[in-house]
Amino acid sequence: MSTSTTIPQFDRLTALEVSVQGSVATVTLNRPEQLNAISFEMAAELRDVVTTLGWHPGIKVMVFKGAGRAFCAGYDVTTQRSMNSPRERMVDAQRLSSVLELIGRAPVVRVAQLHGHVIGAGMALALQCHMRYAADNTKFSLPEVNFGIPFLLGGASLLTRELGPVRTADMILNCTVLPVQHADAGRLVTEVLSQEALPARVKEITDALGKRPEALLMATVATLERANQDLLPPAPTDMFHGFFVRDDAECKQVGADYVQSLKSKRK
């Protein structure tokens, strides 16, 4: 595996592309027409890939990046949800949150290569990474409230740890877009580079990390995770909040109106 650029068992992936160079695995969100919005299918593929590679002997680093014009436009709001039993709806709600938690527990160095839009669930994914290298066109945003839903996935807790409560509240409640050039965005990223320089810089960093002893990296990752938990303990599940607003008529109307406004702007 250490010299392979593709992995046969992942040849049939439709929402992701996966490659391995030495001890570095790269996971590319590959729905460029949808700005890599995370569907249930992508979430399932992420689970398989992270389960296989995140704990694979010899894999020391995982890079997450997006194909096309954006890193990730968040959760795919066109994904068909189950409308049947409470148990099926519960499974739907857990599909994405459980994948993000799995990524956050993987005993590897996790690196996000960001560009374009980093929205909602895409930000929650980036926040699971230890380091984030961003192109100079990167924009962070949380439009969930405009859609009539709260920002879930434990993202509020993670973002508060990074930005503090005031800026986090502004992004979530006012749906404020935070361009990477903003002073506060420096707390979200490791380094900002031109779009042209970004891939080479990430490769330089991850190649260097991949040469370090595996035991040393694993121990350091564990230490970093413990330090993060000491800084801000893991938040309790926010799933109830999603169920609370899911069937609220006013919230549904807010979301429908916002989607219609977006369609109107595109005409």
Tab-separated table of C-alpha atoms in Angstrom:
chain	number	residue	atom	x	y	z
A	1	MET	CA	0.000	0.000	0.000
A	2	SER	CA	2.805	2.417	0.767
A	3	THR	CA	3.628	3.036	-2.905
A	4	SER	CA	0.132	2.807	-4.393
A	5	THR	CA	-1.704	5.841	-5.750
A	6	THR	CA	-5.099	4.129	-5.849
A	7	ILE	CA	-6.732	1.441	-3.743
A	8	PRO	CA	-8.718	-1.258	-5.597
A	9	GLN	CA	-11.407	-1.582	-2.950
A	10	PHE	CA	-12.241	2.103	-3.426
A	11	ASP	CA	-12.465	1.998	-7.236
A	12	ARG	CA	-16.267	2.001	-7.120
A	13	LEU	CA	-16.632	5.102	-5.007
A	14	THR	CA	-18.905	7.662	-6.641
A	15	ALA	CA	-18.824	10.590	-4.202
A	16	LEU	CA	-15.159	10.388	-3.184
A	17	GLU	CA	-11.745	9.790	-4.697
A	18	VAL	CA	-9.054	8.193	-2.549
A	19	SER	CA	-5.327	7.879	-3.134
A	20	VAL	CA	-2.348	6.904	-1.013
A	21	GLN	CA	1.212	8.140	-1.443
A	22	GLY	CA	3.581	6.592	1.054
A	23	SER	CA	1.982	7.049	4.463
A	24	VAL	CA	-0.328	9.880	3.358
A	25	ALA	CA	-3.932	9.136	2.349
A	26	THR	CA	-5.826	11.815	0.426
A	27	VAL	CA	-9.622	11.847	0.447
A	28	THR	CA	-11.203	14.097	-2.175
A	29	LEU	CA	-14.863	15.053	-1.905
A	30	ASN	CA	-15.919	14.476	-5.498
A	31	ARG	CA	-19.317	15.969	-6.262
A	32	PRO	CA	-18.058	19.156	-7.943
A	33	GLU	CA	-21.355	19.965	-9.651
A	34	GLN	CA	-22.969	20.122	-6.190
A	35	LEU	CA	-19.946	21.936	-4.715
A	36	ASN	CA	-19.218	18.686	-2.855
A	37	ALA	CA	-22.333	18.918	-0.707
A	38	ILE	CA	-22.460	15.894	1.598
A	39	SER	CA	-25.183	13.419	0.672
A	40	PHE	CA	-26.039	10.237	2.571
A	41	GLU	CA	-24.052	8.364	-0.090
A	42	MET	CA	-20.971	10.500	0.506
A	43	ALA	CA	-21.360	10.069	4.263
A	44	ALA	CA	-21.478	6.272	3.834
A	45	GLU	CA	-18.376	6.333	1.646
A	46	LEU	CA	-16.558	8.561	4.124
A	47	ARG	CA	-17.359	6.062	6.855
A	48	ASP	CA	-15.903	3.179	4.830
A	49	VAL	CA	-12.791	5.101	3.831
A	50	VAL	CA	-12.010	6.471	7.293
A	51	THR	CA	-12.701	3.117	8.952
A	52	THR	CA	-10.278	1.441	6.545
A	53	LEU	CA	-7.520	4.036	6.345
A	54	GLY	CA	-7.763	5.935	9.605
A	55	TRP	CA	-6.669	2.851	11.546
A	56	HIS	CA	-4.585	1.200	8.805
A	57	PRO	CA	-0.988	0.327	9.776
A	58	GLY	CA	1.350	2.667	7.982
A	59	ILE	CA	-1.144	5.457	7.313
A	60	LYS	CA	0.033	8.406	9.350
A	61	VAL	CA	-1.713	11.357	7.700
A	62	MET	CA	-5.127	11.898	6.104
A	63	VAL	CA	-5.797	14.889	3.870
A	64	PHE	CA	-9.357	16.025	3.133
A	65	LYS	CA	-9.952	18.263	0.130
A	66	GLY	CA	-12.635	19.056	-2.431
A	67	ALA	CA	-12.816	18.747	-6.214
A	68	GLY	CA	-13.854	21.667	-8.376
A	69	ARG	CA	-14.707	25.150	-7.136
A	70	ALA	CA	-15.222	24.476	-3.420
A	71	PHE	CA	-14.144	22.391	-0.479
A	72	CYS	CA	-17.685	21.589	0.621
A	73	ALA	CA	-21.047	23.357	0.413
A	74	GLY	CA	-22.336	21.598	3.512
A	75	TYR	CA	-25.112	19.066	3.845
A	76	ASP	CA	-26.973	18.316	0.616
A	77	VAL	CA	-30.452	19.685	1.345
A	78	THR	CA	-31.850	17.741	-1.627
A	79	THR	CA	-31.032	14.404	0.061
A	80	GLN	CA	-34.179	12.339	0.513
A	81	ARG	CA	-34.843	11.672	4.175
A	82	SER	CA	-36.846	8.857	5.692
A	83	MET	CA	-40.366	9.933	6.573
A	84	ASN	CA	-41.374	6.730	8.273
A	85	SER	CA	-40.720	5.505	11.806
A	86	PRO	CA	-38.922	7.521	14.505
A	87	ARG	CA	-36.141	4.923	14.424
A	88	GLU	CA	-35.529	5.484	10.711
A	89	ARG	CA	-35.496	9.240	11.205
A	90	MET	CA	-33.018	8.787	14.059
A	91	VAL	CA	-30.725	6.760	11.765
A	92	ASP	CA	-30.913	9.524	9.163
A	93	ALA	CA	-29.945	12.116	11.741
A	94	GLN	CA	-26.954	10.083	12.887
A	95	ARG	CA	-25.506	9.314	9.454
A	96	LEU	CA	-23.433	12.450	9.119
A	97	SER	CA	-22.776	13.228	12.786
A	98	SER	CA	-21.404	9.736	13.419
A	99	VAL	CA	-19.051	10.007	10.432
A	100	LEU	CA	-17.640	13.298	11.677
A	101	GLU	CA	-17.116	11.805	15.122
A	102	LEU	CA	-15.335	8.857	13.492
A	103	ILE	CA	-13.005	11.217	11.645
A	104	GLY	CA	-12.320	13.057	14.890
A	105	ARG	CA	-11.278	9.805	16.581
A	106	ALA	CA	-8.984	8.526	13.820
A	107	PRO	CA	-5.439	8.163	15.278
A	108	VAL	CA	-3.771	9.964	12.376
A	109	VAL	CA	-2.767	13.534	11.669
A	110	ARG	CA	-5.744	15.083	9.882
A	111	VAL	CA	-5.188	17.937	7.425
A	112	ALA	CA	-7.827	19.981	5.596
A	113	GLN	CA	-6.943	21.537	2.227
A	114	LEU	CA	-9.531	24.282	1.837
A	115	HIS	CA	-10.636	26.463	-1.034
A	116	GLY	CA	-13.773	28.239	-2.150
A	117	HIS	CA	-16.832	27.628	-0.009
A	118	VAL	CA	-16.529	25.933	3.385
A	119	ILE	CA	-20.141	25.815	4.484
A	120	GLY	CA	-22.084	24.205	7.336
A	121	ALA	CA	-21.269	20.503	7.482
A	122	GLY	CA	-18.165	21.262	5.413
A	123	MET	CA	-16.941	23.495	8.215
A	124	ALA	CA	-17.792	20.792	10.755
A	125	LEU	CA	-15.617	18.404	8.717
A	126	ALA	CA	-12.744	20.894	8.529
A	127	LEU	CA	-12.963	21.449	12.286
A	128	GLN	CA	-12.178	17.753	12.819
A	129	CYS	CA	-8.732	18.341	11.302
A	130	HIS	CA	-5.632	19.294	13.266
A	131	MET	CA	-4.335	21.659	10.582
A	132	ARG	CA	-6.124	23.607	7.877
A	133	TYR	CA	-4.349	25.091	4.875
A	134	ALA	CA	-6.543	27.479	2.912
A	135	ALA	CA	-6.474	29.105	-0.501
A	136	ASP	CA	-6.908	32.856	-0.525
A	137	ASN	CA	-10.423	32.525	-1.996
A	138	THR	CA	-11.748	30.505	0.971
A	139	LYS	CA	-14.953	31.665	2.666
A	140	PHE	CA	-16.472	30.164	5.809
A	141	SER	CA	-20.222	30.369	6.347
A	142	LEU	CA	-23.036	28.801	8.349
A	143	PRO	CA	-26.353	29.485	6.573
A	144	GLU	CA	-28.353	26.877	8.495
A	145	VAL	CA	-30.604	29.391	10.266
A	146	ASN	CA	-31.575	30.786	6.872
A	147	PHE	CA	-32.716	27.275	5.980
A	148	GLY	CA	-34.802	27.078	9.137
A	149	ILE	CA	-32.544	24.594	10.919
A	150	PRO	CA	-29.924	24.914	13.696
A	151	PHE	CA	-26.217	24.353	13.092
A	152	LEU	CA	-25.756	20.835	14.448
A	153	LEU	CA	-23.091	18.093	14.209
A	154	GLY	CA	-21.341	19.391	17.321
A	155	GLY	CA	-20.066	22.231	15.170
A	156	ALA	CA	-21.097	25.019	17.511
A	157	SER	CA	-18.958	23.562	20.287
A	158	LEU	CA	-15.941	23.068	18.038
A	159	LEU	CA	-16.261	26.508	16.473
A	160	THR	CA	-16.615	28.207	19.847
A	161	ARG	CA	-13.331	26.600	20.871
A	162	GLU	CA	-11.658	28.103	17.802
A	163	LEU	CA	-13.321	31.517	17.471
A	164	GLY	CA	-14.821	32.236	20.873
A	165	PRO	CA	-18.507	32.599	21.719
A	166	VAL	CA	-19.149	36.077	20.272
A	167	ARG	CA	-17.836	35.494	16.757
A	168	THR	CA	-19.376	32.023	16.718
A	169	ALA	CA	-22.779	33.443	17.655
A	170	ASP	CA	-22.441	36.042	14.896
A	171	MET	CA	-21.664	33.398	12.257
A	172	ILE	CA	-24.485	31.105	13.370
A	173	LEU	CA	-27.272	33.590	14.217
A	174	ASN	CA	-26.532	36.221	11.570
A	175	CYS	CA	-25.209	33.759	8.966
A	176	THR	CA	-22.183	36.041	8.629
A	177	VAL	CA	-19.698	34.997	5.960
A	178	LEU	CA	-16.097	34.979	7.176
A	179	PRO	CA	-13.571	35.397	4.339
A	180	VAL	CA	-10.195	33.872	5.028
A	181	GLN	CA	-8.594	37.331	4.861
A	182	HIS	CA	-10.583	38.440	7.931
A	183	ALA	CA	-8.448	38.769	11.039
A	184	ASP	CA	-10.587	36.298	12.995
A	185	ALA	CA	-10.277	33.686	10.247
A	186	GLY	CA	-6.630	33.350	11.203
A	187	ARG	CA	-7.841	31.341	14.201
A	188	LEU	CA	-9.398	28.789	11.837
A	189	VAL	CA	-6.482	28.176	9.492
A	190	THR	CA	-2.851	27.198	9.775
A	191	GLU	CA	-1.723	29.094	6.698
A	192	VAL	CA	-3.251	31.006	3.766
A	193	LEU	CA	-1.749	30.554	0.323
A	194	SER	CA	-2.543	31.364	-3.270
A	195	GLN	CA	-4.719	28.812	-5.044
A	196	GLU	CA	-1.758	27.836	-7.165
A	197	ALA	CA	0.613	27.319	-4.222
A	198	LEU	CA	-1.822	25.457	-1.959
A	199	PRO	CA	-1.461	21.866	-3.279
A	200	ALA	CA	2.339	21.946	-3.245
A	201	ARG	CA	2.426	23.372	0.277
A	202	VAL	CA	0.063	20.713	1.626
A	203	LYS	CA	2.144	18.013	-0.051
A	204	GLU	CA	5.318	19.459	1.442
A	205	ILE	CA	3.829	19.457	4.942
A	206	THR	CA	2.237	16.017	4.742
A	207	ASP	CA	5.310	14.412	3.177
A	208	ALA	CA	7.387	15.723	6.067
A	209	LEU	CA	4.852	14.459	8.598
A	210	GLY	CA	4.776	11.083	6.883
A	211	LYS	CA	8.482	10.627	7.531
A	212	ARG	CA	8.071	10.905	11.285
A	213	PRO	CA	7.766	7.716	13.386
A	214	GLU	CA	4.218	6.390	13.466
A	215	ALA	CA	4.244	5.851	17.234
A	216	LEU	CA	5.422	9.419	17.771
A	217	LEU	CA	2.618	10.852	15.629
A	218	MET	CA	-0.020	8.669	17.286
A	219	ALA	CA	1.117	9.721	20.737
A	220	THR	CA	1.184	13.370	19.707
A	221	VAL	CA	-2.298	13.192	18.160
A	222	ALA	CA	-3.600	11.651	21.390
A	223	THR	CA	-1.959	14.444	23.380
A	224	LEU	CA	-3.511	17.097	21.147
A	225	GLU	CA	-6.948	15.520	21.478
A	226	ARG	CA	-6.618	15.486	25.259
A	227	ALA	CA	-5.507	19.122	25.246
A	228	ASN	CA	-8.551	20.054	23.156
A	229	GLN	CA	-10.856	18.223	25.541
A	230	ASP	CA	-9.288	20.001	28.505
A	231	LEU	CA	-9.823	23.337	26.750
A	232	LEU	CA	-13.465	22.600	25.975
A	233	PRO	CA	-15.033	19.247	26.873
A	234	PRO	CA	-16.947	17.473	24.094
A	235	ALA	CA	-20.460	18.838	23.769
A	236	PRO	CA	-23.443	16.624	24.526
A	237	THR	CA	-25.387	15.463	21.502
A	238	ASP	CA	-27.330	18.224	19.764
A	239	MET	CA	-29.548	15.790	17.879
A	240	PHE	CA	-32.620	16.744	19.918
A	241	HIS	CA	-32.385	20.287	18.603
A	242	GLY	CA	-32.700	18.984	15.062
A	243	PHE	CA	-35.774	16.944	15.899
A	244	PHE	CA	-37.243	19.929	17.733
A	245	VAL	CA	-37.357	22.108	14.606
A	246	ARG	CA	-37.718	19.422	11.942
A	247	ASP	CA	-41.520	19.425	11.811
A	248	ASP	CA	-42.104	23.016	12.902
A	249	ALA	CA	-44.224	24.694	10.223
A	250	GLU	CA	-42.649	28.123	10.654
A	251	CYS	CA	-39.115	26.722	10.368
A	252	LYS	CA	-40.114	24.803	7.248
A	253	GLN	CA	-41.473	27.970	5.678
A	254	VAL	CA	-38.307	29.894	6.482
A	255	GLY	CA	-36.286	27.226	4.704
A	256	ALA	CA	-38.608	27.102	1.701
A	257	ASP	CA	-38.523	30.883	1.315
A	258	TYR	CA	-34.732	30.954	1.502
A	259	VAL	CA	-34.351	28.206	-1.096
A	260	GLN	CA	-36.714	30.101	-3.394
A	261	SER	CA	-34.685	33.283	-2.934
A	262	LEU	CA	-31.524	31.421	-3.914
A	263	LYS	CA	-33.201	30.064	-7.049
A	264	SER	CA	-34.363	33.557	-7.964
A	265	LYS	CA	-30.837	34.948	-7.647
A	266	ARG	CA	-29.512	32.301	-10.037
A	267	LYS	CA	-31.957	33.257	-12.809
